[in-house]
mmCIF file of C-alpha atoms in Angstrom:
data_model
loop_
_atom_site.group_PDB
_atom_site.id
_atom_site.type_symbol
_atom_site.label_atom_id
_atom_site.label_comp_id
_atom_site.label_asym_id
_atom_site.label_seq_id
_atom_site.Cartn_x
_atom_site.Cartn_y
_atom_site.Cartn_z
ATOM 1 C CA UNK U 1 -10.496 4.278 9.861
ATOM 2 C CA UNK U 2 -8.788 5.331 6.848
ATOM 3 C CA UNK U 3 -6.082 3.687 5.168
ATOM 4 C CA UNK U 4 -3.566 4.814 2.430
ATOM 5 C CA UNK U 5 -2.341 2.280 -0.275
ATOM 6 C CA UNK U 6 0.450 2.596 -2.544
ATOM 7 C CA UNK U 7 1.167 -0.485 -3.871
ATOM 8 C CA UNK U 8 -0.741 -3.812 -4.497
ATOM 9 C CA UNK U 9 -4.033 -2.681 -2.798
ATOM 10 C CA UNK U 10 -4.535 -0.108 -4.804
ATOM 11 C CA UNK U 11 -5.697 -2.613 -6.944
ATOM 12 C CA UNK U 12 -9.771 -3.358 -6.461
ATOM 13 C CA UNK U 13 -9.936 -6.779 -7.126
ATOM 14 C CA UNK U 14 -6.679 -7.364 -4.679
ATOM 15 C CA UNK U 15 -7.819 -5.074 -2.016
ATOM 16 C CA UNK U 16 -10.987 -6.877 -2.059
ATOM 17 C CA UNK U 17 -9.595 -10.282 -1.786
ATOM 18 C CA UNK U 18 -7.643 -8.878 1.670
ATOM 19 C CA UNK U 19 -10.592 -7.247 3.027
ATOM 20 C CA UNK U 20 -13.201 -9.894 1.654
ATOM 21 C CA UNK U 21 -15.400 -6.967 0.613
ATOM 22 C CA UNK U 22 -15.410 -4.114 -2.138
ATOM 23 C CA UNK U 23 -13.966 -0.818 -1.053
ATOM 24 C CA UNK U 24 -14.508 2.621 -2.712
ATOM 25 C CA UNK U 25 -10.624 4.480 -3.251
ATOM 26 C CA UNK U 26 -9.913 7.905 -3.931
ATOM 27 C CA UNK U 27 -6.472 9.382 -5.177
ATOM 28 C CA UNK U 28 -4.377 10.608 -3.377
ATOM 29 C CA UNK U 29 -0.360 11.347 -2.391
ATOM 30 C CA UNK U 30 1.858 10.711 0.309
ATOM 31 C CA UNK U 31 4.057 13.758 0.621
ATOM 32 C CA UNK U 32 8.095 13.401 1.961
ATOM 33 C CA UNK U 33 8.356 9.637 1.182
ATOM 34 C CA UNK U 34 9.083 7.442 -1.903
ATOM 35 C CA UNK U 35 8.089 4.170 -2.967
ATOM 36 C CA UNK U 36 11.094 1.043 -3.349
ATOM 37 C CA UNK U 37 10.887 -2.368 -3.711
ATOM 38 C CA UNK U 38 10.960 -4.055 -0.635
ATOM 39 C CA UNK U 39 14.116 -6.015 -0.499
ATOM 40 C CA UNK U 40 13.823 -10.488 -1.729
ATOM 41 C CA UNK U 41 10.333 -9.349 -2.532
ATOM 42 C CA UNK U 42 8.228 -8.851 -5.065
ATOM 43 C CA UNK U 43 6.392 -5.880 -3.153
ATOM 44 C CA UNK U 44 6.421 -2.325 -2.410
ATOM 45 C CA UNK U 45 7.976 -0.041 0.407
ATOM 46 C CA UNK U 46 7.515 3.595 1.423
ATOM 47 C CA UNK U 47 10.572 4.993 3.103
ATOM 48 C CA UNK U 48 10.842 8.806 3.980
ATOM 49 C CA UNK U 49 12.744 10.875 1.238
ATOM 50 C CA UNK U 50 12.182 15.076 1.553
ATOM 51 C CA UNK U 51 10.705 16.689 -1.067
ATOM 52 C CA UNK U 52 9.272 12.832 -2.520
ATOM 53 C CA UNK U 53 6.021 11.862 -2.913
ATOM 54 C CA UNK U 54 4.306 8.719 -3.475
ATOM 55 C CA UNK U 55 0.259 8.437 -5.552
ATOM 56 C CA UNK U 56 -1.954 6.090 -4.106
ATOM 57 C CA UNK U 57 -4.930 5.323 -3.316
ATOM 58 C CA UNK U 58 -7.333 6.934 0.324
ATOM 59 C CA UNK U 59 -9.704 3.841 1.321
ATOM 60 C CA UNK U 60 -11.842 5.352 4.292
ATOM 61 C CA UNK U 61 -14.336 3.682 6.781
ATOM 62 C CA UNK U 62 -12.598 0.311 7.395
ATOM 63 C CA UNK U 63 -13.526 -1.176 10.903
ATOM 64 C CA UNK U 64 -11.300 -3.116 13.477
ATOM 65 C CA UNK U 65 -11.975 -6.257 11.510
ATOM 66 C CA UNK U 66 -10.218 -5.051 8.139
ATOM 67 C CA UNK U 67 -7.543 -3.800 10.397
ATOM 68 C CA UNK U 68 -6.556 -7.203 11.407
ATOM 69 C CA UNK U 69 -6.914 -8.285 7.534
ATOM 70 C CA UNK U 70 -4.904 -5.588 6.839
ATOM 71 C CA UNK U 71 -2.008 -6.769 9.313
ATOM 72 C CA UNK U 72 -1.995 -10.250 8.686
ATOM 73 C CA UNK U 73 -2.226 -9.455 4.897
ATOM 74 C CA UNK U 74 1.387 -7.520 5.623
ATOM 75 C CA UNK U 75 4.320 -9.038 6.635
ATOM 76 C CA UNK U 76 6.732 -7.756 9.708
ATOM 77 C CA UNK U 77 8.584 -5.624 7.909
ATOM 78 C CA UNK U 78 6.348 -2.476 7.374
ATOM 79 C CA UNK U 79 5.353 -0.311 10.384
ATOM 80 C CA UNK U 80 1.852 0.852 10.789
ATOM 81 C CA UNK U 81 1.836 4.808 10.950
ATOM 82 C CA UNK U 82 -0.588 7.674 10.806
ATOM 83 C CA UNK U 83 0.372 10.128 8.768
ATOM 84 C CA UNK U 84 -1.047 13.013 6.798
ATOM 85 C CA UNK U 85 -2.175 11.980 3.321
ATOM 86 C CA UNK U 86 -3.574 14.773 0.425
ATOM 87 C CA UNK U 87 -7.166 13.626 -1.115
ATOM 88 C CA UNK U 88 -9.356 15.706 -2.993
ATOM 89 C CA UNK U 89 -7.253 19.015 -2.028
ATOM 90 C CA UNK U 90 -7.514 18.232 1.607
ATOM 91 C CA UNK U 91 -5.019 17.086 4.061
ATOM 92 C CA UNK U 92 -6.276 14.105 6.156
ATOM 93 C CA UNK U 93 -4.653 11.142 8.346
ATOM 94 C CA UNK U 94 -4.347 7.588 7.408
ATOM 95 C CA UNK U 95 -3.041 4.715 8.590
ATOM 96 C CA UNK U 96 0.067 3.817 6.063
ATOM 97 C CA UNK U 97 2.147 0.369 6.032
ATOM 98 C CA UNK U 98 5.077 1.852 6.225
ATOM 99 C CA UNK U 99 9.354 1.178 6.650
ATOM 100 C CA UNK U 100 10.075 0.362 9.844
ATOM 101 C CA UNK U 101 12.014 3.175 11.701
ATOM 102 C CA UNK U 102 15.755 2.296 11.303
ATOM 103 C CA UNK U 103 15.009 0.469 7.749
ATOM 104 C CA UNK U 104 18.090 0.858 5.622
ATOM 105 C CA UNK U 105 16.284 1.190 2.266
ATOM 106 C CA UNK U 106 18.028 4.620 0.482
ATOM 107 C CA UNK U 107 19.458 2.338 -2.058
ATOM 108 C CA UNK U 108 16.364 -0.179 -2.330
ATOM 109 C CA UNK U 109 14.907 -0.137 -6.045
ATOM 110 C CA UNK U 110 11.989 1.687 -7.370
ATOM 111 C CA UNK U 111 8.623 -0.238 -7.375
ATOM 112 C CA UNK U 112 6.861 -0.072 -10.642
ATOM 113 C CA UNK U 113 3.223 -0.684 -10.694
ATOM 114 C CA UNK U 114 2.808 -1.376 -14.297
ATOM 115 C CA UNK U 115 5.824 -3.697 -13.948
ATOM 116 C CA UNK U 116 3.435 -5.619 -11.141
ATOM 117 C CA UNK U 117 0.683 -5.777 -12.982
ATOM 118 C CA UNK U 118 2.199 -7.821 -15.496
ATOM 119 C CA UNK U 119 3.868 -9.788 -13.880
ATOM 120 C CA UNK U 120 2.795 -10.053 -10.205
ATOM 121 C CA UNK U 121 -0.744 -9.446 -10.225
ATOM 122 C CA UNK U 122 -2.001 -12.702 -11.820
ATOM 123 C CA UNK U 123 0.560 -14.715 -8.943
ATOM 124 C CA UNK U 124 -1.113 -12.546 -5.833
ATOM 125 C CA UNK U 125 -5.009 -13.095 -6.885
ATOM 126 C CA UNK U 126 -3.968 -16.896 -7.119
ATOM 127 C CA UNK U 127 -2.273 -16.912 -3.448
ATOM 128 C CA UNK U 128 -5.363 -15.004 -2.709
ATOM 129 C CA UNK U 129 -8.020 -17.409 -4.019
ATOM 130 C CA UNK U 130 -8.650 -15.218 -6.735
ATOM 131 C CA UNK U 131 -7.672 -17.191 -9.336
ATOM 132 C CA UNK U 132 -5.421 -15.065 -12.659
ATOM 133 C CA UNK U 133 -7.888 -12.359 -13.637
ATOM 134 C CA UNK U 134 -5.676 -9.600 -15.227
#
């Protein structure tokens, strides 16, 4: 399976703290969507926005088993969708977490990665077992 990041596992050491193994990532974009903060969080969102895009990250060959990491790593409020994803000039499908449909996020905030890094990164890998490794 393939699965798109756009937020917090993009980062290596987080996404392998979820999946409890080391993934390889390639760039890539999610076109007609953009990327807010999810609301009383500290976390990102993708909610569809024509003529947006969102950078991220293509993981491929996760099994069943990172699925359910995956799932129970996200909360209820994202959506699990496949949905066509740009990687090294190709077009392919991925499985994206995702605003529900319905979500009424147009206003939310953007989501800054740097802005994470700094200051939620350190917080995540500790929840994770990780310990603060920035």
């Amino acid at each position: 399976m393939r699965f798109f990041f756009y937020g917090t596992l993009m980062d290596d050491e987080v996404r392998g703290a979820v999946l409890d193994e080391r993934s390889a990532a390639e760039p890539a974009v999610l076109a007609g969507w953009r990327r807010v903060r999810k609301p009383g969080t500290p976390y990102p969102i993708v909610v569809r926005a024509r003529g947006r895009r969102v950078a991220g990250v293509l993981v491929r060959g996760l099994d069943g088993r990172a699925r359910a990491r995956l799932i129970a790593f996200e909360d209820d409020g994202y959506a699990l969708a496949l949905l066509p994803v740009n990687a090294g000039g190709r077009r392919r499908m991925a499985w994206v977490f995702a605003a529900k449909p319905g979500s009424r996020l147009g206003r939310a905030r953007r989501w800054n990665v740097a802005e994470w890094r700094k200051t939620g990164r350190g917080p995540l890998l500790a929840r994770l077992g990780r310990g603060n490794r920035s």
